[in-house]
Tab-separated table of C-alpha atoms in Angstrom:
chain	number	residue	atom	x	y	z
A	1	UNK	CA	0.000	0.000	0.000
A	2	UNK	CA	2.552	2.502	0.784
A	3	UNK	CA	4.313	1.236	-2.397
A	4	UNK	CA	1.117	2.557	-4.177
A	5	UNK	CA	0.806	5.912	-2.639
A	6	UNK	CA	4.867	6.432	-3.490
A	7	UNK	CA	3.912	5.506	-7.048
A	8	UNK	CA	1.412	7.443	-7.681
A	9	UNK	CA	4.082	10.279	-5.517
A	10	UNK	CA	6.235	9.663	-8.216
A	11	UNK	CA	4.234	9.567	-11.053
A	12	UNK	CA	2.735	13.386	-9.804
A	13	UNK	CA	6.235	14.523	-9.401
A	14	UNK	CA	6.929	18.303	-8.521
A	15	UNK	CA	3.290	18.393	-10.180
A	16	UNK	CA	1.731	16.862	-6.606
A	17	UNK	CA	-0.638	19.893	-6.363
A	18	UNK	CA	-0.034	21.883	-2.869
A	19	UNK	CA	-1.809	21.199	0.242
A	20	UNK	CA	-3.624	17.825	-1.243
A	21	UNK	CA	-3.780	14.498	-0.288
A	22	UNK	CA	-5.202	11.284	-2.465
A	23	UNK	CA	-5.857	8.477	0.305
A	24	UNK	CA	-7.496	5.006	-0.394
A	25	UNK	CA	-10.183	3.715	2.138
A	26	UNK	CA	-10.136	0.369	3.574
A	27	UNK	CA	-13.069	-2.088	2.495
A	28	UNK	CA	-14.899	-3.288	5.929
A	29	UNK	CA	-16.481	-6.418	3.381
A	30	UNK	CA	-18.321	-4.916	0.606
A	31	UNK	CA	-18.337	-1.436	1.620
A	32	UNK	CA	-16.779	-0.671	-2.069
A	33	UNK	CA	-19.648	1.541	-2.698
A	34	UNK	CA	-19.442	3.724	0.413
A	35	UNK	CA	-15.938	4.415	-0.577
A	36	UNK	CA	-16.596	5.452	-3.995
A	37	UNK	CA	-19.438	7.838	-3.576
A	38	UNK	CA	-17.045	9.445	-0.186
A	39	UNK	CA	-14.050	9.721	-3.191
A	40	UNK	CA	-16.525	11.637	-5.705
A	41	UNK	CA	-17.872	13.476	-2.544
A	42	UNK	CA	-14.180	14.323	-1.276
A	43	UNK	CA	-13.432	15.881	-4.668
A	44	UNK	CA	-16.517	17.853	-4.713
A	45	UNK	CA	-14.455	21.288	-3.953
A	46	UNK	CA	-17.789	22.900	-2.306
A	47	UNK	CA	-18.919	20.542	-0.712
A	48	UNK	CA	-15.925	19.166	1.139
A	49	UNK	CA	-15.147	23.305	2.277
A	50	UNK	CA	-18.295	23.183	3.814
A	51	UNK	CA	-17.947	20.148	5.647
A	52	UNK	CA	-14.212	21.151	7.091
A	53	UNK	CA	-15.771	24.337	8.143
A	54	UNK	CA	-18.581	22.247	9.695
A	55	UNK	CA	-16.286	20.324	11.415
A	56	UNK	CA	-14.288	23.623	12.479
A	57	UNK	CA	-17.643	25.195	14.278
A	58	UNK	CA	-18.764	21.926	15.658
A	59	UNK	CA	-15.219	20.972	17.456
A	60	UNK	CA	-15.828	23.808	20.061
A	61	UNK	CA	-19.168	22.487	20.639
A	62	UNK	CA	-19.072	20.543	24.209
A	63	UNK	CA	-20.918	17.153	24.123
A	64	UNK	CA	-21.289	17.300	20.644
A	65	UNK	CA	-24.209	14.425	19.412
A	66	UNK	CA	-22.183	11.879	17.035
A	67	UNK	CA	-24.138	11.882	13.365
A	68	UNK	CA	-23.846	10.815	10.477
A	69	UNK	CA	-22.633	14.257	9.432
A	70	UNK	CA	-20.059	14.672	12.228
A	71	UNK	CA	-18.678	11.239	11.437
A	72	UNK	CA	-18.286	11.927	7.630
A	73	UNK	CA	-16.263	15.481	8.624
A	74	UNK	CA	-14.036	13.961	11.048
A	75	UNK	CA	-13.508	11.286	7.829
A	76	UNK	CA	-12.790	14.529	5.592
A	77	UNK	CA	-10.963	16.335	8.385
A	78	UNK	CA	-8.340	13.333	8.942
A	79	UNK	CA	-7.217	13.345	5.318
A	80	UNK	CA	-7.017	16.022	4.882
A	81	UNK	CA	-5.310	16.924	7.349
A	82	UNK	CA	-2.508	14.120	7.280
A	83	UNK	CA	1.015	15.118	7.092
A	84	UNK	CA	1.655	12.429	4.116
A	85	UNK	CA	0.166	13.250	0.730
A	86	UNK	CA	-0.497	9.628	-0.055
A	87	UNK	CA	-1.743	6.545	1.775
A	88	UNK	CA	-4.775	4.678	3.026
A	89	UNK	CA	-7.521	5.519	5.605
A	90	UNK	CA	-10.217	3.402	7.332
A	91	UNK	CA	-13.443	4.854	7.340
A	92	UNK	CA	-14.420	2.860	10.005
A	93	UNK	CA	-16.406	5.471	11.987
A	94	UNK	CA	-18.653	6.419	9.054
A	95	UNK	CA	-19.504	2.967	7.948
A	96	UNK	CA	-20.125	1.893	11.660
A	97	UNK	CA	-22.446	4.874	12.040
A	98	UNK	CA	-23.991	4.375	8.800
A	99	UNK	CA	-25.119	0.575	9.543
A	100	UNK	CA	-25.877	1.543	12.678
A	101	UNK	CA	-28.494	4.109	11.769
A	102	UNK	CA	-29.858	2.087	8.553
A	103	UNK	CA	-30.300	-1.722	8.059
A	104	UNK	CA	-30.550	-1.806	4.671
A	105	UNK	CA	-26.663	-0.735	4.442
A	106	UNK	CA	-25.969	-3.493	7.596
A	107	UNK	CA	-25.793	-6.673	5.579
A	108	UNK	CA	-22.944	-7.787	3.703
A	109	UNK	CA	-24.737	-8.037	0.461
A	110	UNK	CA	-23.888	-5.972	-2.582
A	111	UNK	CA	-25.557	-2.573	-2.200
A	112	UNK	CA	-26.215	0.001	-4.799
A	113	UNK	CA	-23.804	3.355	-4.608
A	114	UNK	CA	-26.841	5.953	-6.225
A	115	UNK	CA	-28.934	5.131	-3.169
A	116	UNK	CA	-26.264	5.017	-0.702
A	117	UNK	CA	-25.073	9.019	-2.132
A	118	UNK	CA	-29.004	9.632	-1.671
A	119	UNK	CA	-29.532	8.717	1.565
A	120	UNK	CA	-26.307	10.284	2.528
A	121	UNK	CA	-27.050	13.961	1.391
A	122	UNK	CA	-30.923	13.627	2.131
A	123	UNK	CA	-29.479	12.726	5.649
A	124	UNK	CA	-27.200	16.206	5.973
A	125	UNK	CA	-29.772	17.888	4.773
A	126	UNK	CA	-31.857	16.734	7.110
A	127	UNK	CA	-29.419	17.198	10.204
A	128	UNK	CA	-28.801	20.855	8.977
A	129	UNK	CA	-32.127	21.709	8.877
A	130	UNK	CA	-32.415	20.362	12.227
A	131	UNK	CA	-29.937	22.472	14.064
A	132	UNK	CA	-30.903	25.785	11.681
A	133	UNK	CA	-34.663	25.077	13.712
A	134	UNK	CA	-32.520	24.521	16.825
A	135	UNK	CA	-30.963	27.519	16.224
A	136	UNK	CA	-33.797	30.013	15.643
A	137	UNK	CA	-35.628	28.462	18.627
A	138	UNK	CA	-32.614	29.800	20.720
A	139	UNK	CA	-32.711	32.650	19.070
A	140	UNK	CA	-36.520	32.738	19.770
A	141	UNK	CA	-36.475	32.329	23.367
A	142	UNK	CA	-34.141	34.933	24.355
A	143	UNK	CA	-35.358	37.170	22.747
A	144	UNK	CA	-37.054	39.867	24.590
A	145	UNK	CA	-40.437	38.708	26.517
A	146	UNK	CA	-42.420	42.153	25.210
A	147	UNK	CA	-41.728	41.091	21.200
A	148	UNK	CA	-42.902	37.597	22.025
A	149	UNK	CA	-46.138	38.959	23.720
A	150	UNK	CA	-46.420	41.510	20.735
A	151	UNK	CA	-49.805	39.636	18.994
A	152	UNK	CA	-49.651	40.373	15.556
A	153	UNK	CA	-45.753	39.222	14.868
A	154	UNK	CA	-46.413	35.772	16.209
A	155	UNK	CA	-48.076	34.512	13.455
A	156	UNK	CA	-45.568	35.971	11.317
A	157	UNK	CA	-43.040	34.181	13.284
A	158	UNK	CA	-44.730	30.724	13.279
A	159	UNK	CA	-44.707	31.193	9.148
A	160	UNK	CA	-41.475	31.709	9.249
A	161	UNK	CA	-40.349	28.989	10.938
A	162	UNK	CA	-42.388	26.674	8.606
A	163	UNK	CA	-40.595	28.021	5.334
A	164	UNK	CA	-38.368	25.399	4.233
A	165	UNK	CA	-34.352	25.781	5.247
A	166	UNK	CA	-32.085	26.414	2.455
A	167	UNK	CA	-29.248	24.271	3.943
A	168	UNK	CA	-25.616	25.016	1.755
A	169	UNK	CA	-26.149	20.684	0.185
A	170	UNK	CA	-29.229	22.724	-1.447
A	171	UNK	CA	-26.808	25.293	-2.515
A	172	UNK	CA	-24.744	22.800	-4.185
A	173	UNK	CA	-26.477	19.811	-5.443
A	174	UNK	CA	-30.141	21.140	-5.754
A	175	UNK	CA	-31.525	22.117	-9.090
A	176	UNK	CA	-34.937	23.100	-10.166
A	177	UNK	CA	-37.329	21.039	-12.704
A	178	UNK	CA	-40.643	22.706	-14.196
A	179	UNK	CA	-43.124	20.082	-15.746
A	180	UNK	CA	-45.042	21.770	-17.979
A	181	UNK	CA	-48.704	20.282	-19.157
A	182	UNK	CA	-51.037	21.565	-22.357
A	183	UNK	CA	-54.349	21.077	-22.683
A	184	UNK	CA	-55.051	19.941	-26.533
A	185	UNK	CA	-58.622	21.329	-26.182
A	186	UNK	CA	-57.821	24.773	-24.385
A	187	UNK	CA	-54.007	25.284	-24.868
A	188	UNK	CA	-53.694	26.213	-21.008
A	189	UNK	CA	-49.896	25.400	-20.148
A	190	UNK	CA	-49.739	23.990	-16.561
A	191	UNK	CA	-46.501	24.557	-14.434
A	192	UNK	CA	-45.442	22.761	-11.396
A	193	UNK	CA	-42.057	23.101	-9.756
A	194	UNK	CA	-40.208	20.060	-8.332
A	195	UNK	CA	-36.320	20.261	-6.417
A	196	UNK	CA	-33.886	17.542	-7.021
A	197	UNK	CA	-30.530	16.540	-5.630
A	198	UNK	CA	-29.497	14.403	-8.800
A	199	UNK	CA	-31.568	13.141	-12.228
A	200	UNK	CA	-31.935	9.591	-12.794
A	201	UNK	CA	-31.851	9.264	-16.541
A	202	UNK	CA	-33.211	5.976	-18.894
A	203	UNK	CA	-30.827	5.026	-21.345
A	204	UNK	CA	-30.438	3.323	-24.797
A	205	UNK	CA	-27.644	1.321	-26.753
A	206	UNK	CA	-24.780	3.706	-28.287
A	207	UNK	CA	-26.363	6.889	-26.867
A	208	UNK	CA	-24.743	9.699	-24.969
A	209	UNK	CA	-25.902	11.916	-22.058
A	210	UNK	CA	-26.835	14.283	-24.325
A	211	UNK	CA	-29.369	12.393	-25.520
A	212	UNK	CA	-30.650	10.866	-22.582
A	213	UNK	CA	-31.321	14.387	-21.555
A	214	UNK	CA	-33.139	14.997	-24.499
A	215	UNK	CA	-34.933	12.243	-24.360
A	216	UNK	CA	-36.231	13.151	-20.275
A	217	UNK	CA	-37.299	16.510	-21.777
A	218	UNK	CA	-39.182	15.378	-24.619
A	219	UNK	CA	-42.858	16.268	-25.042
A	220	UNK	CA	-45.407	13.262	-24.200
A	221	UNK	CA	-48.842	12.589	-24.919
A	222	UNK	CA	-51.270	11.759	-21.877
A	223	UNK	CA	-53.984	9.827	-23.831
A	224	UNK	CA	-56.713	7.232	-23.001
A	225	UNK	CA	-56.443	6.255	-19.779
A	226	UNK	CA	-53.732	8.832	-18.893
A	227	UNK	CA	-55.837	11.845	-19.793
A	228	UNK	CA	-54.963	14.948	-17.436
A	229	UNK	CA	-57.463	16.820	-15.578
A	230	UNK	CA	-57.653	20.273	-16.784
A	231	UNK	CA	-58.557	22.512	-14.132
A	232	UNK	CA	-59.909	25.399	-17.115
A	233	UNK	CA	-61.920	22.712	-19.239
A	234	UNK	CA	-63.399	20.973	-15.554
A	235	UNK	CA	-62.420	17.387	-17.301
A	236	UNK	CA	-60.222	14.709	-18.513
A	237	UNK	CA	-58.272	16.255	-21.800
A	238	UNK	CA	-56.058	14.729	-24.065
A	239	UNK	CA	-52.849	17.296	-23.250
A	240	UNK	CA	-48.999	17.257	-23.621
A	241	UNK	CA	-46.346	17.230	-20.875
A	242	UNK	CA	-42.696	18.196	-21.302
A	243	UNK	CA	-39.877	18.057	-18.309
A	244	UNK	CA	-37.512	21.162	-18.090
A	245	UNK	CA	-34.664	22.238	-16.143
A	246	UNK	CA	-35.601	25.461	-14.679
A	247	UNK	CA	-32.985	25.951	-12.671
A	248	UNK	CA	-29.614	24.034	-13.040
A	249	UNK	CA	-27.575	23.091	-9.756
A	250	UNK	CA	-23.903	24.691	-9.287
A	251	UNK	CA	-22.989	20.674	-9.347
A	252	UNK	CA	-25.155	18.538	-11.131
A	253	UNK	CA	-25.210	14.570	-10.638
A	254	UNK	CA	-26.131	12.245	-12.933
A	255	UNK	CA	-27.347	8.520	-12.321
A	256	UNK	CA	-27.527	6.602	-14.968
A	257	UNK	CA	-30.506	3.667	-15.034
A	258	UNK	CA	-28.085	0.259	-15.609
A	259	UNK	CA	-30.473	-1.681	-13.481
A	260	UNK	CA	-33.539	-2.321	-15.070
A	261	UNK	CA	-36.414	-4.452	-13.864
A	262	UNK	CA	-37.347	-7.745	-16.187
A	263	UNK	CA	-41.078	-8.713	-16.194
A	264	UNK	CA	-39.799	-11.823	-17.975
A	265	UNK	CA	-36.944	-12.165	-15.886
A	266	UNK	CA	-38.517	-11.127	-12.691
A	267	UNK	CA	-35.559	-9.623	-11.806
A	268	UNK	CA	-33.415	-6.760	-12.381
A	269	UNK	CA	-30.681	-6.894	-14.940
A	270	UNK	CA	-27.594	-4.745	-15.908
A	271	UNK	CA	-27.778	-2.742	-18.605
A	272	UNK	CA	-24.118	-2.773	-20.230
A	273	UNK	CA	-24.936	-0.206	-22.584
A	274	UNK	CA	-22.245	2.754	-24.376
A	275	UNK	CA	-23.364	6.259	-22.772
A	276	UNK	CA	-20.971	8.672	-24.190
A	277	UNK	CA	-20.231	10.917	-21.155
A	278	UNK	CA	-18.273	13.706	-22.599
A	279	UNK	CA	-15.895	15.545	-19.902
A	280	UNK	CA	-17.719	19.283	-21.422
A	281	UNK	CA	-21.610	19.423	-20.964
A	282	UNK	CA	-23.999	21.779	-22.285
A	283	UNK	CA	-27.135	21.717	-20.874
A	284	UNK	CA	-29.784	22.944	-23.328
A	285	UNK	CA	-33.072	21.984	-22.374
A	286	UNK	CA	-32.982	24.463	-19.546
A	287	UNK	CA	-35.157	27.582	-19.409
A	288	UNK	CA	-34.294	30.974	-19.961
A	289	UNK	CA	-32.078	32.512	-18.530
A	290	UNK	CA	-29.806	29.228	-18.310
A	291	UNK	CA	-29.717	28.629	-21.944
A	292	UNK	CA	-26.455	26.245	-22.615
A	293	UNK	CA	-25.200	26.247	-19.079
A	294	UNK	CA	-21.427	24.197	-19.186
A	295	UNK	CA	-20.506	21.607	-17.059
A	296	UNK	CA	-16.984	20.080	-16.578
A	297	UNK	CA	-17.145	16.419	-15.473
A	298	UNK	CA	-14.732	15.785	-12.107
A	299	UNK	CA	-15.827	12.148	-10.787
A	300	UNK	CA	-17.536	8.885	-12.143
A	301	UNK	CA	-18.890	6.096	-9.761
A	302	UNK	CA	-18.256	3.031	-11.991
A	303	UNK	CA	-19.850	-0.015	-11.214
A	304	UNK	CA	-17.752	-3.420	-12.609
A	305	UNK	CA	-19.554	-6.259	-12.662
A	306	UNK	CA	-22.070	-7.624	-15.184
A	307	UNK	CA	-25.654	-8.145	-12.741
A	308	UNK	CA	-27.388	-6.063	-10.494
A	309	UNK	CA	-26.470	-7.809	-7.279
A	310	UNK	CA	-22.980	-8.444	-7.442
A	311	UNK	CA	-19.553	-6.640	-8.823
A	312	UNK	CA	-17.454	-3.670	-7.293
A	313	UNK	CA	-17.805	-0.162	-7.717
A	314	UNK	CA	-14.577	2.585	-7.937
A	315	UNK	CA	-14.350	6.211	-8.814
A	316	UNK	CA	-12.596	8.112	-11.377
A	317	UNK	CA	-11.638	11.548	-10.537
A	318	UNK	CA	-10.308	14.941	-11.449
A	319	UNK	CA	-7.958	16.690	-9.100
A	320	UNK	CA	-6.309	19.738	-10.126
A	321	UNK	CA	-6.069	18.378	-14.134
A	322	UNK	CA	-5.101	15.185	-13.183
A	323	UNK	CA	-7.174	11.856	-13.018
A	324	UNK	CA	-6.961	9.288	-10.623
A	325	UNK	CA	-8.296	6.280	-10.543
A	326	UNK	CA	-9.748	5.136	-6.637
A	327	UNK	CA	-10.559	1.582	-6.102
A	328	UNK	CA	-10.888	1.010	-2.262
A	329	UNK	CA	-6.897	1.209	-0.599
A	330	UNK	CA	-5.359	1.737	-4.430
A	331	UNK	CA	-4.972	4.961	-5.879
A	332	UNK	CA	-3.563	5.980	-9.211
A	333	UNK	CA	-3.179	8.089	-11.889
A	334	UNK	CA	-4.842	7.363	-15.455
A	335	UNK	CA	-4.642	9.142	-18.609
A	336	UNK	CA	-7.603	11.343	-19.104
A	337	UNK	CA	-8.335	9.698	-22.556
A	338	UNK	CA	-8.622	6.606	-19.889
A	339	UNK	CA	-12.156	7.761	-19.209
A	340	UNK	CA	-13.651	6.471	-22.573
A	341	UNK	CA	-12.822	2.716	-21.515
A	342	UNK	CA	-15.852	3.381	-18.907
A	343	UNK	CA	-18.573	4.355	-21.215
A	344	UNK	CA	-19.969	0.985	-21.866
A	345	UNK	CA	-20.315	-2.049	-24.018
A	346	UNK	CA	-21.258	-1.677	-27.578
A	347	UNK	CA	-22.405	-5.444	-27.795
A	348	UNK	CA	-24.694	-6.994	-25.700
A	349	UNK	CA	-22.162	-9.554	-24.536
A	350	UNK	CA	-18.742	-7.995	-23.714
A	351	UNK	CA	-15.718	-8.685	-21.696
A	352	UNK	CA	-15.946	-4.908	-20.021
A	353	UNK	CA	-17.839	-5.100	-17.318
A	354	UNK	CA	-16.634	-1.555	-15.587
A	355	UNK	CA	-19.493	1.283	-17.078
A	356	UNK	CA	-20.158	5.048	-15.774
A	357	UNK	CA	-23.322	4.900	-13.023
A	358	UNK	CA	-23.142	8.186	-11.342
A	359	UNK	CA	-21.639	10.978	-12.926
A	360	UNK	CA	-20.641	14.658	-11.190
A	361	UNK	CA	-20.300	17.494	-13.342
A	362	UNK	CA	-19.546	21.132	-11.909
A	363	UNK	CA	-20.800	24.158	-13.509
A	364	UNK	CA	-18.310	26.419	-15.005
A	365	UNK	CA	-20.360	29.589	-14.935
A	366	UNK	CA	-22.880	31.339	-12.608
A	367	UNK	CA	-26.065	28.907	-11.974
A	368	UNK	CA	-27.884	31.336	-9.369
């Protein structure tokens, strides 16, 4: 292991960027997707300043409660604060805390990396929203008792408090999608808002992401028995229904559907598909004003293995113009034109079995 981290020492040179540090993570018995998803996390520049700084504040806290979220800083905290810019770390901390607080990640089975990463951020979110209520409730309560008594602000401050937190994960990872409905008879667009963290995307043989995202903004027919209730006409209309991006996120995630559900089968199977992921991405079926927003790609989660419920996953990712390639305690450095080997199969039966599942892009221009 050490001979690893000296090699890929080596291989960096005098171009070892300052102040960083590429560390492997021990595997506690199939916790390969844990470790890939923290990688792609770690290398999320925002999001891993936030969490040091989190860790910062929350040190001087006495009696601190133990979380989820404190356990993944103190992870992020320890590498990067080692003295050696290479080497191996055991996350043991996190992964006990994680089993500990969710069952479905306790058994030794093969689990999926997308809904590991979901429940992960979903979880911070959820602790930061806790302490920002925390907080105002303080804040609250010693306050003066005269502006408490004072009748008409109450209410006021009782709506406040239910407005939802804008925690700095939503800041990063959250983008905005409109889904837009038209009624064939009266031509009255419907528009309803929904957040998300990451987009799932369907895909098809020798596609690219490009298309896929086309393909989850196309227009659709609701017809028969999905007719939509228009709200102008008072009844079921044949209409048409579109998915936009009306707000792109500062980093957007994208998980790609491999595991698809076989009626005949009836099971899941792997879809070994080619997705071109290209490492520039426009995004043009956004609304104004975000037309052709650019995206640089900076980490994959690639899942090896050719079924569902089995295989390995690693991460590929860009540090300061260099790629490295993480897979558990073994880090290295891979060519950039590397990346394409991780696309996918063009055949349905193929010896490559290691294919792009989540993929992290960061915006290169202003997304607020």
């Amino acid at each position: 292991m050490g001979a690893a981290g000296s090699k890929l020492e080596k291989a960096l040179g005098d171009q070892f960027p300052e102040g960083e540090r590429y560390f492997g993570f021990e595997n506690f018995g199939n916790t390969c997707y844990c470790n890939s998803v923290l990688q792609a996390l770690y290398f999320c520049v925002p999001f891993r300043e936030q969490l040091l700084e989190y860790y910062t504040s929350n040190k001087s806290v006495p009696d601190a409660e133990e979380n989820l979220m404190t356990c993944l800083a103190d992870l992020f905290s320890q590498i990067s604060s080692q003295k050696k810019k290479t080497g191996v770390i055991a996350p043991k901390r996190f992964v006990q805390r994680l089993k500990k607080q969710n069952e479905l990640f306790r058994s030794y089975m093969h689990q999926d990396a997308h809904e590991f990463l979901n429940y992960l951020l979903n979880e911070v979110v959820d602790i930061l929203e806790k302490e920002a209520k925390a907080t105002k409730t303080e804040h609250k309560t010693s306050s003066s008792p005269e502006k408490i008594a004072n009748g008409p602000k109450a209410p006021l401050a009782n709506g406040v408090h239910k407005e939802p937190v804008v925690t700095w994960v939503h800041n990063i990872f959250q983008g905005i999608l409109t889904n837009e409905t038209r009624c064939l008879r009266c031509e009255t667009v419907t528009a309803r808002d929904e957040t998300f963290l990451d987009l799932s995307l369907d895909i098809e043989q020798n596609s690219s992401i490009t298309s896929c995202l086309k393909n989850f903004s196309s227009t659709e027919t609701l017809h028969s028995e999905d007719k939509f209730f228009c709200d102008k006409c008072c009844s079921l209309q044949e209409a048409q229904k579109r998915m936009k991006i009306k707000k792109p996120p500062h980093i957007l995630v994208i998980h790609l559907k491999r595991f698809k559900y076989m009626e005949q089968l009836g099971r899941y199977k792997k879809l070994s598909y080619r997705v071109v992921f290209p490492l520039e991405l426009k995004l043009s079926n956004t609304v104004e004003p975000y037309t052709d927003v650019e995206y640089s790609l900076f980490a994959v989660v690639v899942h090896v293995g050719s079924g569902p419920n089995h295989g390995h996953y690693v991460s590929l990712v860009k540090s300061h113009n260099h790629w490295l390639f993480f897979d558990d305690e073994n880090v290295e450095m891979i060519e950039e034109s590397a990346v394409q080997t991780f696309f996918g199969s063009s055949q349905e039966y193929s010896s490559n079995t290691d294919h792009g599942y989540i993929l992290f892009y960061e915006s290169l221009g202003p997304t607020k």
